[in-house]
Coordinates of C-alpha atoms in Angstrom, one line a residue:
Chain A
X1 CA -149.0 25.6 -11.0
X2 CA -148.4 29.0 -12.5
X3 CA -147.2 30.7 -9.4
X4 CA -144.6 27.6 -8.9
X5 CA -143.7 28.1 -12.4
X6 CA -143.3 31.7 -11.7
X7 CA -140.9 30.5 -8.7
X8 CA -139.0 28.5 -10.4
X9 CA -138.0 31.0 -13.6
X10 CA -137.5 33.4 -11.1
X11 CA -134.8 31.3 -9.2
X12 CA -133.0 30.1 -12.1
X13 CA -133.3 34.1 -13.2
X14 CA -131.3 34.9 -9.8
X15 CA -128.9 32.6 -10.1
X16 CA -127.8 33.1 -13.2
X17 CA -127.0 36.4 -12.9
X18 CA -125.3 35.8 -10.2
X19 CA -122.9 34.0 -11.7
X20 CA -122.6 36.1 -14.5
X21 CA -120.9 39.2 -12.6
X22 CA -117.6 38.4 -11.4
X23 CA -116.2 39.4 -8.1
X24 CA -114.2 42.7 -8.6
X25 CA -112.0 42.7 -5.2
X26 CA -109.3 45.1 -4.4
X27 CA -106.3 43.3 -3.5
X28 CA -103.8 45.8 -2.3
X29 CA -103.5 50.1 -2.4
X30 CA -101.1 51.9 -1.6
X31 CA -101.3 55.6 -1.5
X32 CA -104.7 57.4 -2.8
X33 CA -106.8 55.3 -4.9
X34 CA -110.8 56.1 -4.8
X35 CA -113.6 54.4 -6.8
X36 CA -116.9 56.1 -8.1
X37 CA -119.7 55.9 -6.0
X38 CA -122.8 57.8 -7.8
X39 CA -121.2 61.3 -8.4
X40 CA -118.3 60.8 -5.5
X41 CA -115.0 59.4 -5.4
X42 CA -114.6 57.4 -2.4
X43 CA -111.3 55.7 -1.0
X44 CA -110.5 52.2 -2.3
X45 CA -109.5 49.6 0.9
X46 CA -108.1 46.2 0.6
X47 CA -110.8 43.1 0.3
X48 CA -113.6 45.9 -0.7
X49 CA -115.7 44.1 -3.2
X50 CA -116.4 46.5 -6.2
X51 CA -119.3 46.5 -8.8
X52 CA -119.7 45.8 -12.2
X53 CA -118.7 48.6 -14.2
X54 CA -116.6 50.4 -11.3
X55 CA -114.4 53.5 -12.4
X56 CA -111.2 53.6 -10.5
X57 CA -108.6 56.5 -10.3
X58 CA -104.9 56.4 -8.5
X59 CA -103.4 59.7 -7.3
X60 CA -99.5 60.6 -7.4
X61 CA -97.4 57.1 -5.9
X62 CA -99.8 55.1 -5.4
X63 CA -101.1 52.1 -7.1
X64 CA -104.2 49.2 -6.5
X65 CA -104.1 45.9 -7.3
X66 CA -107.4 44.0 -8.2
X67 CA -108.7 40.9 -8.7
X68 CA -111.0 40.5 -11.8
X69 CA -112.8 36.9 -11.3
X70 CA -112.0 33.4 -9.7
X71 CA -109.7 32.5 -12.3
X72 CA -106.9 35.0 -10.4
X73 CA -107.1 37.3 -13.7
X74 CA -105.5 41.1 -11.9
X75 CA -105.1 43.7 -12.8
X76 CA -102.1 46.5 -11.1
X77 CA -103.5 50.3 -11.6
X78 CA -100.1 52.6 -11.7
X79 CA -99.9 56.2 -10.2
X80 CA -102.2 58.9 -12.0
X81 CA -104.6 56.1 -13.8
X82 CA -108.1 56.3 -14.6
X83 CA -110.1 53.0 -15.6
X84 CA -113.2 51.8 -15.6
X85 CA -113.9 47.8 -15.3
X86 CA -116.6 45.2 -16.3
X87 CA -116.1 41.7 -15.5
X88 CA -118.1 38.6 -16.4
X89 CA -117.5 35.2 -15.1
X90 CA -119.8 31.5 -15.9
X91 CA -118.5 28.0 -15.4
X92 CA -116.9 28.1 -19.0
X93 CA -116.2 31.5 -19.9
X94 CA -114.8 34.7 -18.6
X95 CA -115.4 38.4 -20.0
X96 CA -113.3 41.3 -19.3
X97 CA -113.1 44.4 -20.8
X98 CA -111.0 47.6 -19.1
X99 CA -111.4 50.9 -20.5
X100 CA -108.6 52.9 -20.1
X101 CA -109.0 56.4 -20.5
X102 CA -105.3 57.7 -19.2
X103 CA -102.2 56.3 -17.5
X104 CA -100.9 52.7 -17.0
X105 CA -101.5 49.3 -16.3
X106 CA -100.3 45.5 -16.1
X107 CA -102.7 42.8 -16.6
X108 CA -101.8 39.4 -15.5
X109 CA -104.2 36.9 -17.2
X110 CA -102.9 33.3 -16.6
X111 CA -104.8 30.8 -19.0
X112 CA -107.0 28.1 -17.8
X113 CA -107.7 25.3 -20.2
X114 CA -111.3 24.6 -21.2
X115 CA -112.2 28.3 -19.9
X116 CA -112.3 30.7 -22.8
X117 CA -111.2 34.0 -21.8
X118 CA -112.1 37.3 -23.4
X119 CA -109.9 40.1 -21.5
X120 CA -109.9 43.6 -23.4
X121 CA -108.5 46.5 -23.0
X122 CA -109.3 49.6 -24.9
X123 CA -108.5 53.2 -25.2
X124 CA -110.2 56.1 -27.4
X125 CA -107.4 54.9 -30.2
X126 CA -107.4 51.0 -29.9
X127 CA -107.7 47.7 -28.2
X128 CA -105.5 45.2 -26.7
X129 CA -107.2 41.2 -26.2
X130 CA -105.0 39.4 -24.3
X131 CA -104.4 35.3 -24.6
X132 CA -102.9 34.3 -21.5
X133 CA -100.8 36.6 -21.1
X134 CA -98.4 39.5 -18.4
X135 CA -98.8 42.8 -20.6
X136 CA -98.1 46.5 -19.3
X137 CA -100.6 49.0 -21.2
X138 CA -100.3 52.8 -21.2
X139 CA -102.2 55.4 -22.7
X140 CA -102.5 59.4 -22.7
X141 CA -102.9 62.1 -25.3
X142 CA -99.5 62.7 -26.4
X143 CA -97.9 59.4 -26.7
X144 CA -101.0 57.0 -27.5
X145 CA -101.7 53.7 -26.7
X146 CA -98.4 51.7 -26.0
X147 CA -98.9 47.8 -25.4
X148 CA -95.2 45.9 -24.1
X149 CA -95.8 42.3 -23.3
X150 CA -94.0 40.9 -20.5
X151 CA -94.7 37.4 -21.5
X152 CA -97.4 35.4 -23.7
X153 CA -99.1 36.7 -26.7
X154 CA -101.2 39.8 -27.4
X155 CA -103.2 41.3 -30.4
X156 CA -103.3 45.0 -30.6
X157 CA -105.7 46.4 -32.9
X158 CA -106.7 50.3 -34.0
X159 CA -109.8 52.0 -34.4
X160 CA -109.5 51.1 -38.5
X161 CA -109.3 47.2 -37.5
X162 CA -105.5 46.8 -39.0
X163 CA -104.2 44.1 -35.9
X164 CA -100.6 43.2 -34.8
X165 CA -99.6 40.0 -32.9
X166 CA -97.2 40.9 -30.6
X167 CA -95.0 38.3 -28.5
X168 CA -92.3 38.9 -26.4
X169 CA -90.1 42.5 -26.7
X170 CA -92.7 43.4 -29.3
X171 CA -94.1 46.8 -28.3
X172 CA -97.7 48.2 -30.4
X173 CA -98.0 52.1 -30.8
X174 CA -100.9 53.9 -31.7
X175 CA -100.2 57.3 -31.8
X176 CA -103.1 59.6 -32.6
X177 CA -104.3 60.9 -36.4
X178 CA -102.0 57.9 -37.2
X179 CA -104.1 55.3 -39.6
X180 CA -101.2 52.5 -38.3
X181 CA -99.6 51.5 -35.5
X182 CA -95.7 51.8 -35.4
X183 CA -93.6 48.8 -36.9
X184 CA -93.7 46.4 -33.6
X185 CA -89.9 45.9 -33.1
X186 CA -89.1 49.7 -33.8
X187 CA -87.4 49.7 -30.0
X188 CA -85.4 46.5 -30.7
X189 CA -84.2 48.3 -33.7
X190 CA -83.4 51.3 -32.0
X191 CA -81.3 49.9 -29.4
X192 CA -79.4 48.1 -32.2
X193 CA -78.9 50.5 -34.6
X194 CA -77.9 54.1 -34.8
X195 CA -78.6 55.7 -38.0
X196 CA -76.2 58.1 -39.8
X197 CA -76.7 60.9 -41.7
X198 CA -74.7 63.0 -44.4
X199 CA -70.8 63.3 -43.1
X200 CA -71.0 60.5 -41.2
X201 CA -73.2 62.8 -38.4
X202 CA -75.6 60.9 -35.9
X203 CA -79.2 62.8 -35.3
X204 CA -77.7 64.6 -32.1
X205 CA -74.3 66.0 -33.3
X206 CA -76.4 67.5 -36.1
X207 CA -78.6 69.1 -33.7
X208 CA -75.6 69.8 -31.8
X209 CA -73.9 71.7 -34.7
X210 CA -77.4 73.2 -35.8
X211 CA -77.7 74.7 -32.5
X212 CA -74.4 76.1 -31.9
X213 CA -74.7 79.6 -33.2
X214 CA -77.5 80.3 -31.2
X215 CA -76.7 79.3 -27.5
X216 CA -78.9 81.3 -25.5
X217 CA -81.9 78.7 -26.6
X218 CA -83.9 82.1 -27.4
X219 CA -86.1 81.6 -31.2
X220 CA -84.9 84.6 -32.4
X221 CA -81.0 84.3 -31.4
X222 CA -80.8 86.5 -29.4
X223 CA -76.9 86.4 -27.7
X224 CA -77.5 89.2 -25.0
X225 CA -76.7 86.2 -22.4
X226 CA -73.4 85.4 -23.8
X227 CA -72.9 89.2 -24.8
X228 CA -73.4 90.2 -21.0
X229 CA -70.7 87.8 -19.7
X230 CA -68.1 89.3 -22.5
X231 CA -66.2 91.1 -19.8
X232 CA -66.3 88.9 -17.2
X233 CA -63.5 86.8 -16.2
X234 CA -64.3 83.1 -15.7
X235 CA -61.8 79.9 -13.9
X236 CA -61.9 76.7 -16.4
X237 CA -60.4 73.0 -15.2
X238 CA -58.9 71.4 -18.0
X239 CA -57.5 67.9 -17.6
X240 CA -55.5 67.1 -20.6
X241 CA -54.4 63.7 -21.4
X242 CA -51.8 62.9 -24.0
X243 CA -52.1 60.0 -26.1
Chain B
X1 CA -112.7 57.7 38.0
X2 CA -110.4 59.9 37.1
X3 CA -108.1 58.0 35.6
X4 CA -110.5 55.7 33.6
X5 CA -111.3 59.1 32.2
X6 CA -108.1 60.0 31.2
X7 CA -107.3 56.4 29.9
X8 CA -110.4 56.7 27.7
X9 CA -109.8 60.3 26.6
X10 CA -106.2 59.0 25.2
X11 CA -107.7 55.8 23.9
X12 CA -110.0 58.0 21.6
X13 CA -107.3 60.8 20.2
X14 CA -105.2 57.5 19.7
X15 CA -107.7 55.9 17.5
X16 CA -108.7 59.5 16.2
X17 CA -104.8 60.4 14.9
X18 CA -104.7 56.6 13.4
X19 CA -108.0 57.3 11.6
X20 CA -106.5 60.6 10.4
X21 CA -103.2 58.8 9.5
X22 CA -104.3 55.8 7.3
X23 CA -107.4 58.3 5.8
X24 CA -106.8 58.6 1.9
X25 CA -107.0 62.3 1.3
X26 CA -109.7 61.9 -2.0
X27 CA -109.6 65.7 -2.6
X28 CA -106.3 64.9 -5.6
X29 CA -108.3 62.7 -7.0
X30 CA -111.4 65.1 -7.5
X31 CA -108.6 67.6 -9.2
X32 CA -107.2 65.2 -11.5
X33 CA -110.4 64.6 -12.8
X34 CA -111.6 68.1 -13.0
X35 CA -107.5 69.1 -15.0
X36 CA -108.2 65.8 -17.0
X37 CA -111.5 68.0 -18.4
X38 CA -109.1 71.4 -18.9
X39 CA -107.9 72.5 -22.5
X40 CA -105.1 74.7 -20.9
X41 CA -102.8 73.7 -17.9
X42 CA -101.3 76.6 -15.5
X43 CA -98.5 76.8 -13.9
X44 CA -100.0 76.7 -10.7
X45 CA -101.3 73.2 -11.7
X46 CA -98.0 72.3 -12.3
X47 CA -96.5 73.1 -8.9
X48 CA -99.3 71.4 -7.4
X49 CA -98.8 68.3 -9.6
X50 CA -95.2 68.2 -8.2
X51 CA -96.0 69.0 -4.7
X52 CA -97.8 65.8 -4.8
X53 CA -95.3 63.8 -6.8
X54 CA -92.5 64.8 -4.3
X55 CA -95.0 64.6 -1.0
X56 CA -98.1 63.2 -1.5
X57 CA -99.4 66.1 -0.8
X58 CA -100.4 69.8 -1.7
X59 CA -101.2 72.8 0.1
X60 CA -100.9 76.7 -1.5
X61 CA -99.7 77.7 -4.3
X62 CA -97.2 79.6 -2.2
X63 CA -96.5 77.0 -0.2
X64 CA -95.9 74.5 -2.4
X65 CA -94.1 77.0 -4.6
X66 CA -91.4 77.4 -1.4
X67 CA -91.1 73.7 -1.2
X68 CA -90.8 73.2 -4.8
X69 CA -88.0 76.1 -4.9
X70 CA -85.8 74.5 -1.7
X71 CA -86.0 71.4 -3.8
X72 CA -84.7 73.2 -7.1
X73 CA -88.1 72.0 -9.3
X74 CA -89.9 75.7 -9.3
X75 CA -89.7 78.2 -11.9
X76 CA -88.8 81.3 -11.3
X77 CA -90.4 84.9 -13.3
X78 CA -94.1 82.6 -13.0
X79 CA -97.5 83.2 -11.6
X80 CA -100.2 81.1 -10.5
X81 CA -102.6 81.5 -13.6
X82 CA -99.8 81.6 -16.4
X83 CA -100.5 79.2 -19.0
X84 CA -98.5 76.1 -18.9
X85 CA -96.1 75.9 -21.5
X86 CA -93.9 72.5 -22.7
X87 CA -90.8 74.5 -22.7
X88 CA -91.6 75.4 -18.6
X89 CA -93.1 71.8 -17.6
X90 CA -89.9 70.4 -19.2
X91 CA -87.8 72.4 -16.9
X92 CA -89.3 71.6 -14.2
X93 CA -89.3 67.7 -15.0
X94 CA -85.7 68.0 -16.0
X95 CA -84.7 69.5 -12.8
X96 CA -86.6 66.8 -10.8
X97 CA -85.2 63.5 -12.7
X98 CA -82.0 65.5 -13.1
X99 CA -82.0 65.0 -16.7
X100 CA -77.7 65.3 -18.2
X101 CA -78.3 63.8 -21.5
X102 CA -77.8 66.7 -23.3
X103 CA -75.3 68.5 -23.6
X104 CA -77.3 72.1 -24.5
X105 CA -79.2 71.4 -21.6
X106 CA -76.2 70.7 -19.3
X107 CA -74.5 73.9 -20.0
X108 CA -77.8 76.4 -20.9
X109 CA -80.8 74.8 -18.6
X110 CA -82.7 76.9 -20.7
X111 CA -86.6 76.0 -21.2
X112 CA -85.8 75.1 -25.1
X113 CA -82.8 72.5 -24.1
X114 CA -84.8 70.7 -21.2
X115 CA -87.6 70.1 -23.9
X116 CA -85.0 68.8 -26.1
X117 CA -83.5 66.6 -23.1
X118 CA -87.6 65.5 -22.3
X119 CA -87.6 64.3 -26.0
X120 CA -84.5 62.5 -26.0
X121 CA -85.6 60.8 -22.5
X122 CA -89.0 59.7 -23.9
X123 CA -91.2 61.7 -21.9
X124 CA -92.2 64.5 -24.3
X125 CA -93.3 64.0 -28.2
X126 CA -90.5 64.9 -30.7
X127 CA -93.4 67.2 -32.6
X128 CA -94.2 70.5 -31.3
X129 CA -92.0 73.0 -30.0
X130 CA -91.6 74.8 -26.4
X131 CA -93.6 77.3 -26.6
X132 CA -96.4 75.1 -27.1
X133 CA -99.0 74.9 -24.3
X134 CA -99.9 72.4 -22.4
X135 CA -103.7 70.6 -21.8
X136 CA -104.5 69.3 -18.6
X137 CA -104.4 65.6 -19.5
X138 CA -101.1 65.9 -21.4
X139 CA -99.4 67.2 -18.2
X140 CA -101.0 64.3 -16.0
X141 CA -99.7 62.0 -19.0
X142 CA -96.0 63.7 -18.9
X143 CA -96.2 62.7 -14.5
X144 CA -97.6 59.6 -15.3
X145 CA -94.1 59.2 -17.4
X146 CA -92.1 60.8 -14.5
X147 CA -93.3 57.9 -12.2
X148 CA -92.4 55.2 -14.3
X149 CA -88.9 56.4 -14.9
X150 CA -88.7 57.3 -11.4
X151 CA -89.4 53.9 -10.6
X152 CA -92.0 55.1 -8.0
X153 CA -94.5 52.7 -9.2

């Protein structure tokens, strides 16, 4: 009685965590793209069926495409990326969580009713959790953690827990030693609006006019470039058109 | 018998070449990892960061320093081991997107204007100066940026 007791645990033990890891499958590659295999990188190949918790890497033009679980949830690795991926799967429920430590990526994660769907991606600064959603995410040192969505909604929060809902054209940017993200539409607004300074100046014909006296592009201005060329002759084109 | 032979022989380098051929080359990805760990770029890393982006490949620093110069990206005055500065990676990045929205940079292509015209394209941080160097994973971050305006991914 014990021993088919023992069985019987054992069995339900198996298949449950079978179930509970989700297929990881490459779905295309292009280029170099390798996986972690103990201490090696090893080339990534389409239908290869990865494991939970699988680091991938992407080399210069090249991409992989993946498949996270049954529900079609994928995720597109861009050139010069490094993730790592765990994936859960049950009947009712999937859990996905990316780490991204640097480059870019788009995750497509259509929504399946009566499935609830956890799908995370985080970066040393914050986290993205999707909601049935198309989102491109990029992260590196200089310019942070940038979320766009393409379509659907998506919450980007920081390491302090202050959140933003972003929909569509929304873009979240956590820049680093920043204790909040940038105001979400700050690219709508910059497309739309050009701001003026004193005399009527934009930012660049400022910089333009600040610059001017020192051509050369040398800290100190230093004008032995132009002082050289002094006594040299030079041919100029000029097209003049009258009013 | 002979001819089986020969058949065979060619069979194998056949299959052999299209091994060689469709065989991901894994050694990048073992350098990106190990420059993603560095606190100071060179300029060597540089020209073999481009040599990839424009080939896929990298070979010598010489040699990929000759390709990199008959494709206008390389630097002239620069060694191998010289640190990697924002002012010189702009340069180069300017050269190979054939940045012209500035005007300074147009007319100087000095290091200072192409870090100005990196700035105004989005690929460089408006903080910081030139002169500034460069960490490993902040150049593989400024590629990264080159790709996507590229439109190579």
């Amino acid at each position: 009685m014990k021993y088919f007791a023992v069985t019987i645990l054992s069995s339900i033990m198996i298949i449950y965590t079978a179930s509970a890891f989700a297929d990881i499958t490459v779905l295309k590659v292009k280029g170099t793209a390798a996986y972690k295999a103990g201490r090696k990188w090893v080339p990534l190949k389409a239908r290869m069926k990865l494991r939970e918790g699988v680091k991938i890497s992407t080399g210069a033009n090249s991409y992989a495409e993946v498949s996270l679980n049954s529900l079609n949830h994928t995720v597109t690795i861009k050139p010069l990326t490094m993730i790592q991926v765990f994936s859960k799967e049950t009947k009712s429920s999937t859990n996905t969580s990316i780490g991204l430590k640097r480059g870019r990526i788009t995750a497509k994660v259509p929504r399946k009713e009566r499935v609830k769907t956890v799908f995370k991606v985080s970066t040393p600064i914050a986290t993205s959790s999707v909601r049935g959603t198309e989102e491109n995410i990029s992260y590196g040192p200089g310019r942070g953690m940038i979320i766009e969505v393409i379509k659907g909604v998506v919450e980007g929060s920081n390491r302090l827990g202050r959140k933003n809902l972003l929909t569509a054209r929304q873009k979240f940017v956590q820049q680093y030693s920043q204790a909040q993200a940038l105001n979400i539409l700050q690219d709508v607004r910059n497309q739309a609006l050009i701001t003026i300074y004193g005399h009527g100046l934009t930012a660049e014909e400022i910089v333009a006019l600040l610059y001017t006296d020192d051509q050369t592009g040398s800290p100190d201005g230093d004008t032995g470039i132009l002082d050289n060329q002094m006594q040299q002759d030079a041919r100029v084109s000029i097209s003049i058109v009258w009013p | 018998m002979i001819r089986k032979k020969h058949v065979l022989l060619y069979s194998v380098m056949i299959l052999m070449l299209s091994v060689l051929t469709f065989a991901q080359n894994v050694s990048q990805i073992d350098w990106l990892s190990d420059l993603d760990s560095r606190k100071t770029a060179t300029y060597g890393d540089a020209v073999k960061i481009y040599a990839l982006q424009t080939t896929g490949r990298y070979s010598t620093f010489r040699s990929d320093s000759s390709l990199l110069e008959k494709k206008g990206i390389a630097l002239a005055g620069y060694a191998e081991g010289d640190e990697l500065s924002k002012g010189m990676l702009s340069k180069m990045t300017a050269r190979y997107l054939d940045l012209g929205g500035s005007i300074m940079y147009s007319i100087f292509g000095t290091e200072r204007y192409a870090f100005r015209a990196c700035i105004a394209n989005g690929i460089m941080r408006a903080d910081g100066s030139e002169n500034d160097i460069i960490s490993g994973p902040e150049l593989v971050e400024v590629l990264g940026r080159v790709s996507e305006i590229k439109g190579e991914d």
